[in-house]
CSV table of C-alpha atoms in Angstrom, one decimal:
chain,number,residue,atom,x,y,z
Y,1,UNK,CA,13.7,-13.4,12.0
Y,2,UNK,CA,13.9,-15.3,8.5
Y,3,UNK,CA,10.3,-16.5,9.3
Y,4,UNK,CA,8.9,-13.0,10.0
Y,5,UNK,CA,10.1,-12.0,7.1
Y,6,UNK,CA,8.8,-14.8,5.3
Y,7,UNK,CA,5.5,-14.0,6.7
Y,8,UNK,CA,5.6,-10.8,6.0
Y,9,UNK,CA,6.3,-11.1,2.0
Y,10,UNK,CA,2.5,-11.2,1.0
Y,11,UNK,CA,1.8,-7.6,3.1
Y,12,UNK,CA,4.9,-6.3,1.8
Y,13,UNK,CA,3.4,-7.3,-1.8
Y,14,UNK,CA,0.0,-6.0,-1.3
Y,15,UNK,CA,1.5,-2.9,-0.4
Y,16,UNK,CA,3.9,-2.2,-3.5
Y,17,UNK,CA,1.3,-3.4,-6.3
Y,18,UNK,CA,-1.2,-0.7,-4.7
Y,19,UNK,CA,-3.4,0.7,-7.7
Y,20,UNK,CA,-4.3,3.9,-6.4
Y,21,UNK,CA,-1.2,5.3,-5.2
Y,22,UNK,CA,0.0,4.2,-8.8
Y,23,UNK,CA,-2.3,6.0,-10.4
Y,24,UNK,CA,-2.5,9.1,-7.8
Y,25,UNK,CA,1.5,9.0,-8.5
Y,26,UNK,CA,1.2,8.9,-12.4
Y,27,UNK,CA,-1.5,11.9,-12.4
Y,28,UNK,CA,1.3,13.3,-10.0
Y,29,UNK,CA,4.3,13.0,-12.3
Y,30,UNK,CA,2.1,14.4,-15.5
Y,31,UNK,CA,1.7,17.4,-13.7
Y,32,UNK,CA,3.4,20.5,-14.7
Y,33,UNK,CA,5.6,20.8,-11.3
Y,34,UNK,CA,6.0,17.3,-11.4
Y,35,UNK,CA,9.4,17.1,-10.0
Y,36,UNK,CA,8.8,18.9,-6.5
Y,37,UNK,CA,5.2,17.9,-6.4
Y,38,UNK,CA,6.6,13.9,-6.6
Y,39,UNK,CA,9.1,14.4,-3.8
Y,40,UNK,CA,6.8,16.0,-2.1
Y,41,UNK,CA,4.0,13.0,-2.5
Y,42,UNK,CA,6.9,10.7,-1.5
Y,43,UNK,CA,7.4,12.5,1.8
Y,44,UNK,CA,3.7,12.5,2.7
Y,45,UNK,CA,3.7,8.5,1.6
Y,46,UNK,CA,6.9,8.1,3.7
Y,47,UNK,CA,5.0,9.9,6.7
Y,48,UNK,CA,2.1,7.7,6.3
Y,49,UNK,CA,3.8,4.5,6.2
Y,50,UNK,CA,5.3,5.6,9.5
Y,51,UNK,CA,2.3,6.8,11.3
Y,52,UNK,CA,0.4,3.5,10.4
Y,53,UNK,CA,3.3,1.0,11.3
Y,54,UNK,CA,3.6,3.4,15.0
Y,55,UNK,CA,0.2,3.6,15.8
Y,56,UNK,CA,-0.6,-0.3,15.1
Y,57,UNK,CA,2.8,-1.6,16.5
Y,58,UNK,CA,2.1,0.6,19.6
Y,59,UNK,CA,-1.5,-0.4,19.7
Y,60,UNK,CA,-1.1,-3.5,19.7
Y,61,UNK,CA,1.0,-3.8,22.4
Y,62,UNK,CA,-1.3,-1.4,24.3
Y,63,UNK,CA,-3.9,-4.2,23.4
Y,64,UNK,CA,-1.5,-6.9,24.5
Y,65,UNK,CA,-1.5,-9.3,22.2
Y,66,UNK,CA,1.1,-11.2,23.4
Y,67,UNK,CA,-0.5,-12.3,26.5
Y,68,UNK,CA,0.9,-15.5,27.7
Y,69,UNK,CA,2.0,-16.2,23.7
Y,70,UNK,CA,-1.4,-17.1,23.6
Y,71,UNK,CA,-3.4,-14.3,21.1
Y,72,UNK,CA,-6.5,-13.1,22.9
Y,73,UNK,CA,-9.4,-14.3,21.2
Y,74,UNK,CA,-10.5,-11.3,19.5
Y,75,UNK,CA,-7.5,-11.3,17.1
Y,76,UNK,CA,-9.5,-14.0,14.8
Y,77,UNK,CA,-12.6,-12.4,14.2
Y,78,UNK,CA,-10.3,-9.3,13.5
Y,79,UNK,CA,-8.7,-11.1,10.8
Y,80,UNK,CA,-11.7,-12.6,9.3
Y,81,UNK,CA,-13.1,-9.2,9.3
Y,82,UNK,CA,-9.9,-7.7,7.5
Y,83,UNK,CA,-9.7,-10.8,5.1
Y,84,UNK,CA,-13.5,-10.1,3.8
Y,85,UNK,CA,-12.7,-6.8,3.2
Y,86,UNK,CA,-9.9,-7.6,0.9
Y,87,UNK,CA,-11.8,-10.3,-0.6
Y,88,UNK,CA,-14.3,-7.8,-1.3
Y,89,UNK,CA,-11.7,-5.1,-3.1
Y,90,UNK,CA,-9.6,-7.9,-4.7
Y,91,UNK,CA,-13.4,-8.6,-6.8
Y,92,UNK,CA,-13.7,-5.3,-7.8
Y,93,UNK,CA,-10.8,-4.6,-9.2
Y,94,UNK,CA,-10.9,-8.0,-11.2
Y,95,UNK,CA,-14.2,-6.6,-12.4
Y,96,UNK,CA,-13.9,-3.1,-12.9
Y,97,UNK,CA,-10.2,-2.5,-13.2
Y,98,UNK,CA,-8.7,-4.5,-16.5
Y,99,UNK,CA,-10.8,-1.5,-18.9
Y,100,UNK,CA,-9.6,1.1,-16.7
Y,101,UNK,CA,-5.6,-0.2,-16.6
Y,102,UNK,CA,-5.5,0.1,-20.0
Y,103,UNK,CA,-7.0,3.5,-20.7
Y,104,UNK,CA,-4.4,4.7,-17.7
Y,105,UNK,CA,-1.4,3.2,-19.0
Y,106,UNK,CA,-2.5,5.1,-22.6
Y,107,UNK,CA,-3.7,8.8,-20.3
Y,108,UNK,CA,-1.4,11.9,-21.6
Y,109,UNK,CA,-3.0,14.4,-18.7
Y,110,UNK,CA,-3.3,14.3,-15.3
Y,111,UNK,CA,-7.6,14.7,-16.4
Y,112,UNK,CA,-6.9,11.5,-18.5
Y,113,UNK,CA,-5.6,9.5,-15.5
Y,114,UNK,CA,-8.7,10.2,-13.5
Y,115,UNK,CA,-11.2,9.5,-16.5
Y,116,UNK,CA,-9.5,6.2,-16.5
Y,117,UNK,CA,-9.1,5.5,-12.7
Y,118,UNK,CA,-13.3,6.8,-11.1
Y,119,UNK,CA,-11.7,6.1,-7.6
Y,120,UNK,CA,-9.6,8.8,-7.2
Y,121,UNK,CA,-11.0,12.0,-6.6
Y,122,UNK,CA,-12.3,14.5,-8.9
Y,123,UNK,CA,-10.4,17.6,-7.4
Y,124,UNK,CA,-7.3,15.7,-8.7
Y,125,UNK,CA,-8.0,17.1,-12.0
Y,126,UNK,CA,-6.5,20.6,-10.3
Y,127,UNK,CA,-3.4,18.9,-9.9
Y,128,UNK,CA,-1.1,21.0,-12.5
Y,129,UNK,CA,-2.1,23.8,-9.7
Y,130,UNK,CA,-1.0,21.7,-6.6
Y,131,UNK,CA,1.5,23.2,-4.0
Y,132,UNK,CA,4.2,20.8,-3.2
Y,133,UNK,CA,2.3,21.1,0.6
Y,134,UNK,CA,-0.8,19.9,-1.1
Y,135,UNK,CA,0.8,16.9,-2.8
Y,136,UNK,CA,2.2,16.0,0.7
Y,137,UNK,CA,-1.0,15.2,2.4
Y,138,UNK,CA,-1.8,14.0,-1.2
Y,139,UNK,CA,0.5,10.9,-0.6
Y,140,UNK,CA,-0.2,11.2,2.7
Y,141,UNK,CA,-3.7,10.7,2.4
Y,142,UNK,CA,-3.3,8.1,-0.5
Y,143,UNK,CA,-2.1,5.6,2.0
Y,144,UNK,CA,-4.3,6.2,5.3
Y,145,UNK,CA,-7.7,6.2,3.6
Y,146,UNK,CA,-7.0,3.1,1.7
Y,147,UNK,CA,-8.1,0.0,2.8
Y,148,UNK,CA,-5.6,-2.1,2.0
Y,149,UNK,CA,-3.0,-0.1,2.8
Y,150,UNK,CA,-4.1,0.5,6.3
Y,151,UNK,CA,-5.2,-3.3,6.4
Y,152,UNK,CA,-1.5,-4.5,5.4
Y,153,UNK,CA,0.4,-2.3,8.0
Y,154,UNK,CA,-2.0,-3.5,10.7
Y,155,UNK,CA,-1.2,-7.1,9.6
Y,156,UNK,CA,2.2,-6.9,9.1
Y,157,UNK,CA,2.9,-5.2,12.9
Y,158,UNK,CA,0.7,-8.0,14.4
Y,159,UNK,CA,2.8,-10.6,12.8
Y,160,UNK,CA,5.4,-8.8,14.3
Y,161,UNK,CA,4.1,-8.4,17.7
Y,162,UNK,CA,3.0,-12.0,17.6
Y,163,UNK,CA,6.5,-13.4,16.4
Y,164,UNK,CA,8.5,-15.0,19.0
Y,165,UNK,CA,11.9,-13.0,18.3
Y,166,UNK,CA,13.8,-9.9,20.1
Y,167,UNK,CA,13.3,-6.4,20.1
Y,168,UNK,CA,16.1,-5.9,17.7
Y,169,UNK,CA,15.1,-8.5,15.3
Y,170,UNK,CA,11.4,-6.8,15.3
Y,171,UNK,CA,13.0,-3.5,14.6
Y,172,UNK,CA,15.1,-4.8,11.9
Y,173,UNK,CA,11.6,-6.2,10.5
Y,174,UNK,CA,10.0,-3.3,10.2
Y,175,UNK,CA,12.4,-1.1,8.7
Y,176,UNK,CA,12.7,-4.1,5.8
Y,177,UNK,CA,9.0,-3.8,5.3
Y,178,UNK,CA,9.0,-0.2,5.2
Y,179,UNK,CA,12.1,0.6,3.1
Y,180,UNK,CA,10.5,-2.1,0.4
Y,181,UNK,CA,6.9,-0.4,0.8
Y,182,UNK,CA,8.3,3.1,0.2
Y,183,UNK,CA,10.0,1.9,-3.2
Y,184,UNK,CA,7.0,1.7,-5.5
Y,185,UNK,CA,6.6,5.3,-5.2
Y,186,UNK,CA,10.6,6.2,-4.5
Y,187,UNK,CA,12.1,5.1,-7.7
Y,188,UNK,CA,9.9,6.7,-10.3
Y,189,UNK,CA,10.2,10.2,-8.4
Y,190,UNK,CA,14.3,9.9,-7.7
Y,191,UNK,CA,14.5,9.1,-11.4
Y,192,UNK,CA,12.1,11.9,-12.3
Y,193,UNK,CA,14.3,14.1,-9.9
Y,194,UNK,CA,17.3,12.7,-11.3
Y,195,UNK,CA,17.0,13.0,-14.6
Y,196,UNK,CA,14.4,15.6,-15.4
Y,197,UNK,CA,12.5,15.5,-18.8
Y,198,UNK,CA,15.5,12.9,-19.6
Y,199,UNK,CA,13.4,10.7,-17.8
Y,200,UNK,CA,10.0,10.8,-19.5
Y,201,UNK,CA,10.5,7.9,-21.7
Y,202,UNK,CA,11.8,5.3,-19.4
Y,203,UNK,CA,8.3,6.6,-16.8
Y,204,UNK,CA,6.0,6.6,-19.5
Y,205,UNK,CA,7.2,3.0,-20.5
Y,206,UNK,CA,7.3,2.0,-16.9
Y,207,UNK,CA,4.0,3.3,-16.4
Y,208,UNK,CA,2.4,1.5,-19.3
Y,209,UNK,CA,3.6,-1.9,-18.0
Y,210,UNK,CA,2.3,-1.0,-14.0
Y,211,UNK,CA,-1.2,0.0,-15.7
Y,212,UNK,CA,-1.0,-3.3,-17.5
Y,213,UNK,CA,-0.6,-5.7,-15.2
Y,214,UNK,CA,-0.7,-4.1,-11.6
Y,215,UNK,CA,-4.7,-4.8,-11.8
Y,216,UNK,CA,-4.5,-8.5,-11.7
Y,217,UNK,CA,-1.6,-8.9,-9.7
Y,218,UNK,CA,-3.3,-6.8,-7.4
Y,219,UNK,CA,-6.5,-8.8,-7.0
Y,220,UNK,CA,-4.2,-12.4,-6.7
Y,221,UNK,CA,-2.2,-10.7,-3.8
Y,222,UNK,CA,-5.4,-9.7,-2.1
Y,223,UNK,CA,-6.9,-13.2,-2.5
Y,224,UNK,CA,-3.4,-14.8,-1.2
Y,225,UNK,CA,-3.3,-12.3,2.0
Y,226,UNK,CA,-7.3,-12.8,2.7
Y,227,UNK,CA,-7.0,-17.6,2.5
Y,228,UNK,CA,-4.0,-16.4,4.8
Y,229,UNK,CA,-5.5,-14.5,7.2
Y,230,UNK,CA,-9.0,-17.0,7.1
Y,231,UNK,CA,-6.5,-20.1,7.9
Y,232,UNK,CA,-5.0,-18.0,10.9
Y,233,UNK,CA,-8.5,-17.4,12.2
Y,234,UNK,CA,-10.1,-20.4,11.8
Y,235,UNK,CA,-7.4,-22.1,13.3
Y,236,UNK,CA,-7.1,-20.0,16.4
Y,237,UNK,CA,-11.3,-20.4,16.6
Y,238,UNK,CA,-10.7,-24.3,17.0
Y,239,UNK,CA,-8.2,-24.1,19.3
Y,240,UNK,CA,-10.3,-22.5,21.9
């Protein structure tokens, strides 16, 4: 199980050093209902991490990838495929997102954080008027329709379908992977939740140092998960 977990580190990772569920969460927590609106974004995130991990653990297996302990074929040219795409995000954010970090980490308004982060979307700006419903499928919808979300929850359930260890030890791998993935986004809004306007100066210094550095970080993780996921397939392509 030490080894799953071991393997699963870099997903885990990519997942907690996300950039736009950072700054979809700091537009969040600038809002005026910030408190219910953030637990309300960390339930829909929650709900999302679940889904994915269900659907591609289930899948999977409905796919049976275990065949014989020998991974069918296809699973290489579905990891090359996955590990351009991240190659592909992990470039653009080395090229677009060092400018925008810094203007983030500096945004006062939910309006600011968008100015400073083109990605998210513009209705976000409305986000002082946001139902705690709406921020649900906010953080819900922050972590399906990301790539590299999506793309690290698939990964990290066929490592675990592929792994040669028991059903317990499986389960027990995926609730570590979740409970760390859910973090990122639990922390601030517990504090916030907490602690109540108490809290503003610790976030807003918190925040600063995410915007600062989460950008490059972010593209190294991507590059590390991609070379990992190229080995895996070129090595199951010359095997067969």
């Amino acid at each position: 199980m030490f080894d799953l977990i071991l393997l699963l580190v870099p997903l885990i990772l990519g997942l907690i050093v996300s950039p736009l569920a950072i700054m979809a969460l700091i537009a969040m927590l600038l809002s005026k209902r910030a408190e219910s609106n953030g637990v309300a974004f960390l339930i829909g995130w929650i709900t999302a991490i679940a889904v994915t991990l269900a659907i591609s653990f289930e899948g999977l297996s409905l796919l049976d990838v275990e065949r014989d302990s020998t991974p069918p074929p296809w699973l290489a040219y579905l990891r090359f495929v996955i590990a351009v795409v991240l190659i592909v995000l992990g470039i653009y954010l080395l090229r677009r997102g060092r400018g925008r970090a810094v203007a983030m980490a500096h945004a006062a308004s939910p309006g600011e954080v968008i100015n400073a982060a083109p990605q998210l979307p513009g209705w976000l700006r409305a986000v002082d008027t946001f139902t705690p419903m709406r921020s649900a499928w906010l953080g819900f919808g922050i972590f399906i329709l990301n790539p590299v979300d999506t793309s690290c929850g698939i990964l990290a359930m066929l490592e675990v379908r592929l792994a040669a260890v028991s059903d317990n030890q499986r389960l027990a791998s995926i609730a570590v992977f979740s409970l760390v993935a859910i973090l990122p986004i639990a922390i601030p809004v517990i504090v916030l939740a907490i602690r109540g306007q108490k809290a503003r100066p610790f976030l807003n210094a918190s925040r600063r140092w995410i915007a600062g550095h989460t950008t490059l970080l972010a593209s190294a993780l991507l590059f590390l998960i991609a070379a990992i996921q190229l080995v895996k397939a070129f090595s199951a392509v010359l095997k067969t």
